[in-house]
Every structure is written in C-alpha cells, then in structure tokens.
XYZ file of C-alpha atoms in Angstrom:
215
model
C 207.391 104.160 100.986
C 204.567 101.621 101.273
C 203.828 102.619 104.867
C 203.715 106.276 103.783
C 201.028 105.404 101.235
C 199.048 103.502 103.874
C 199.197 106.586 106.111
C 197.899 108.793 103.286
C 194.900 106.499 102.782
C 194.231 106.476 106.529
C 194.387 110.280 106.652
C 191.977 110.536 103.722
C 189.552 108.264 105.564
C 189.781 110.346 108.728
C 189.071 113.523 106.785
C 186.089 111.941 105.027
C 184.699 110.849 108.387
C 185.252 114.318 109.817
C 183.508 115.849 106.791
C 180.370 113.846 107.534
C 180.444 111.165 104.861
C 178.288 108.084 105.482
C 181.056 105.679 104.465
C 183.687 104.970 101.834
C 184.299 102.631 98.928
C 187.805 101.371 98.181
C 188.289 101.421 94.415
C 190.214 98.284 93.506
C 188.973 97.895 89.934
C 189.807 98.807 86.364
C 193.632 98.735 86.592
C 193.691 101.290 89.422
C 196.441 101.048 92.038
C 195.089 98.160 94.134
C 194.064 96.198 91.050
C 197.562 96.487 89.610
C 198.955 95.001 92.832
C 196.531 92.068 92.706
C 197.207 91.090 89.107
C 200.172 88.817 88.554
C 201.147 90.213 85.150
C 201.257 93.819 86.377
C 202.797 93.191 89.797
C 206.456 92.325 89.261
C 207.610 93.233 92.747
C 210.031 90.948 94.543
C 209.322 92.167 98.072
C 206.511 91.344 100.501
C 203.981 92.959 98.138
C 204.719 90.761 95.124
C 204.876 87.136 94.116
C 202.341 85.022 96.001
C 198.612 85.735 96.181
C 199.000 86.573 99.853
C 201.712 89.106 99.081
C 199.837 90.711 96.185
C 196.760 91.086 98.401
C 198.808 92.560 101.255
C 198.619 96.233 100.176
C 194.829 96.129 99.791
C 194.523 94.256 103.085
C 196.568 96.851 104.964
C 194.472 99.729 103.630
C 191.267 97.773 104.202
C 192.282 97.081 107.802
C 193.051 100.762 108.408
C 189.816 101.866 106.742
C 187.670 99.430 108.722
C 189.347 100.524 111.953
C 188.400 104.144 111.243
C 184.872 103.627 109.926
C 183.740 100.256 111.171
C 183.408 97.381 108.702
C 179.734 98.063 108.028
C 180.535 101.491 106.559
C 183.189 100.291 104.120
C 182.648 98.909 100.630
C 185.021 97.766 97.925
C 184.898 97.706 94.139
C 186.505 94.972 92.006
C 186.574 94.106 88.297
C 187.865 90.575 87.863
C 187.282 90.319 84.094
C 187.988 93.933 83.128
C 190.375 94.182 80.182
C 190.930 97.894 80.757
C 194.606 98.827 80.428
C 195.392 95.260 79.367
C 194.615 93.873 82.822
C 192.994 90.487 82.085
C 195.883 88.077 81.828
C 196.801 84.997 83.799
C 194.495 83.025 86.062
C 192.090 85.735 87.173
C 189.684 83.173 88.619
C 192.393 81.958 90.996
C 193.353 85.511 91.949
C 189.860 86.726 92.699
C 188.749 83.494 94.341
C 191.438 84.257 96.907
C 190.357 87.904 97.175
C 186.639 87.118 97.554
C 187.307 84.567 100.295
C 189.500 87.036 102.156
C 186.839 89.738 101.879
C 184.179 87.459 103.370
C 185.937 87.686 106.730
C 185.427 91.463 106.875
C 181.608 91.584 106.749
C 181.800 94.751 104.676
C 178.873 96.989 103.785
C 179.030 95.747 100.193
C 181.104 94.436 97.340
C 180.521 96.256 94.047
C 181.715 94.380 90.971
C 182.241 95.948 87.572
C 181.169 92.790 85.756
C 181.830 94.218 82.309
C 183.450 97.338 80.932
C 181.327 100.001 79.187
C 180.262 99.190 75.643
C 181.889 95.754 75.633
C 180.456 92.250 75.493
C 181.365 89.477 77.905
C 182.761 86.240 76.561
C 181.247 82.981 77.780
C 184.376 82.453 79.881
C 183.986 85.900 81.458
C 180.357 85.157 82.312
C 181.357 81.882 83.937
C 184.059 83.605 85.996
C 181.602 86.268 87.174
C 179.062 83.613 88.156
C 181.588 81.459 90.022
C 182.962 84.424 91.921
C 179.491 85.751 92.738
C 178.669 82.417 94.364
C 181.684 82.810 96.655
C 180.779 86.167 98.181
C 178.650 85.975 101.317
C 177.745 89.646 101.782
C 175.768 92.384 100.042
C 176.589 92.252 96.317
C 176.193 95.159 93.877
C 176.329 94.447 90.142
C 177.730 97.149 87.872
C 178.270 97.473 84.136
C 176.046 97.817 81.055
C 172.807 97.514 83.025
C 169.391 98.990 82.382
C 166.124 98.991 84.319
C 165.035 95.643 82.914
C 168.295 93.750 83.429
C 168.656 95.234 86.918
C 165.188 94.010 87.869
C 166.003 90.518 86.593
C 169.258 90.330 88.531
C 167.615 91.403 91.778
C 164.581 89.136 91.340
C 166.700 86.088 90.564
C 168.925 86.780 93.570
C 172.219 87.153 91.709
C 172.547 90.763 92.886
C 171.315 92.609 95.946
C 171.502 95.936 94.129
C 172.618 97.359 90.784
C 174.684 100.529 90.394
C 174.798 102.924 87.451
C 177.535 105.318 86.382
C 177.278 106.649 82.821
C 173.448 106.424 82.748
C 173.290 108.748 85.767
C 175.617 111.277 84.123
C 173.485 111.311 80.985
C 170.172 111.194 82.865
C 170.250 113.216 86.097
C 166.722 111.958 86.847
C 167.471 108.314 86.054
C 165.195 106.733 88.730
C 162.231 108.745 87.453
C 162.977 107.729 83.867
C 163.092 104.109 84.989
C 159.782 104.534 86.808
C 158.119 106.023 83.732
C 159.878 103.725 81.269
C 160.927 106.930 79.548
C 163.477 107.448 76.781
C 167.072 108.195 77.778
C 169.349 111.055 76.805
C 172.030 110.197 74.275
C 175.550 109.854 75.644
C 178.183 112.166 74.145
C 181.533 110.445 74.591
C 183.364 113.489 73.190
C 182.739 115.350 76.445
C 184.258 112.717 78.741
C 187.175 114.078 80.774
C 186.845 117.390 78.976
C 187.923 119.519 81.908
C 184.737 121.539 82.395
C 181.026 121.144 83.079
C 180.050 120.148 79.528
C 178.744 116.602 79.437
C 178.404 116.458 83.224
C 175.924 119.160 84.289
C 174.100 120.054 81.082
C 172.042 116.951 80.254
C 168.317 117.776 80.419
C 165.783 116.493 82.926
C 162.410 115.194 81.819
C 160.074 118.034 80.904
C 157.328 118.936 83.348
C 154.741 117.577 80.963
C 156.319 114.123 81.248
C 156.478 113.996 85.056
C-alpha cells in the first residue's frame, strides 16, 4: 500500500513536469498526510513508518527522493508547520521532531523551505516563537516565512535576515493586486470567511482590484 502511494506521488510529479510547471512544493504542513506521519501523537503505526523519528520521516523522505529525482533538487520545495495547532496537531516534543526534519532537509539543497509559522488569525505563544526561532537557525537554505504577515512585517523579516522571502495566501485571495497595494500602501479588501470552501467562484474571483484612479 505504501509503495502504491509513493508511485502515485511520482506519477503526479511526472505529469506536472510534462505540463510545463516550473517546480513543485511538497505540502507537509497543517495536519496534512505527511505532517500526520511526522507527529508522534498522530502516527501510531507499528511498522517501518512509525515509532522512531527516522521511521516517521521515512514516508516524506521516500516521496522527497522520488520528487527530487524527477525534478532536480533545485526545483523542489517543501512546506512545514511545526507549531500549527490545526486539527489538534501540536502535542509532544515538536522541537525534537522538527529539529530532526530540518537537519535531514539540509542535505537535499532544496529550492526552498516554506514554514507556516502561525495559523491564520491566531497568536503565537512565547514558546511557539522560541521554537520557530530555534528551527529557523537550523535551516541552511532559502527560507520562506508564512502566516499572518503584512507588508511591514515582511520587510522587517527580510531586512533582519530571518527570512529570505515571505509568502501570502489569504491576502492574495482578498486582494488580487496585492503587490500593487503594498507598493501604494493602499487599503485592503475585507476578508469574507463565509465564502471559504463554498464550492463556487464567490470569494475567490470576485474581490475588486484597485480603481484606475488609484493606480
């Protein structure tokens, strides 16, 4: 079964390459499949994919190896969320878990590591901040910070050298011209959470651009 899943990921990578994509990001954050393997409290397997840190990392490693073989390491990124409490994920010694993961990832020389440092509309505890800072210091490659950022905080992170880039999710949905709004220090559209995962275009393709008089 596990090998079948690995093959499916490899096939998806081959199709993305054939379709002309520039690269891929492996989503191992927010309680998604790879994250649930990494976390001790969610991974209760008793085979080679459960138990020790090495075993819990094995599934991600196998897919990462296959992906890098298809694309080349410099066209592969990965997303993690070490302190994300989404789906009750933050339990146990997450610093130990992700210290292991970060050190393993250093050997790959990937295009980037994107870290969801905090979940939307939540505040980090002092312990969470410390964990993020300690883990950031471990990673030797291109680091992208994600989560509750704005133009000002992004500029600070980049200038102080604690992030090489900052990514935005919800702000881009709400503001399709986000870079221009940042450039002009313009107001932002208001997010309507009621339209999330609504099943149609509403809340995804109907937020307004800046008016011509503002550009």
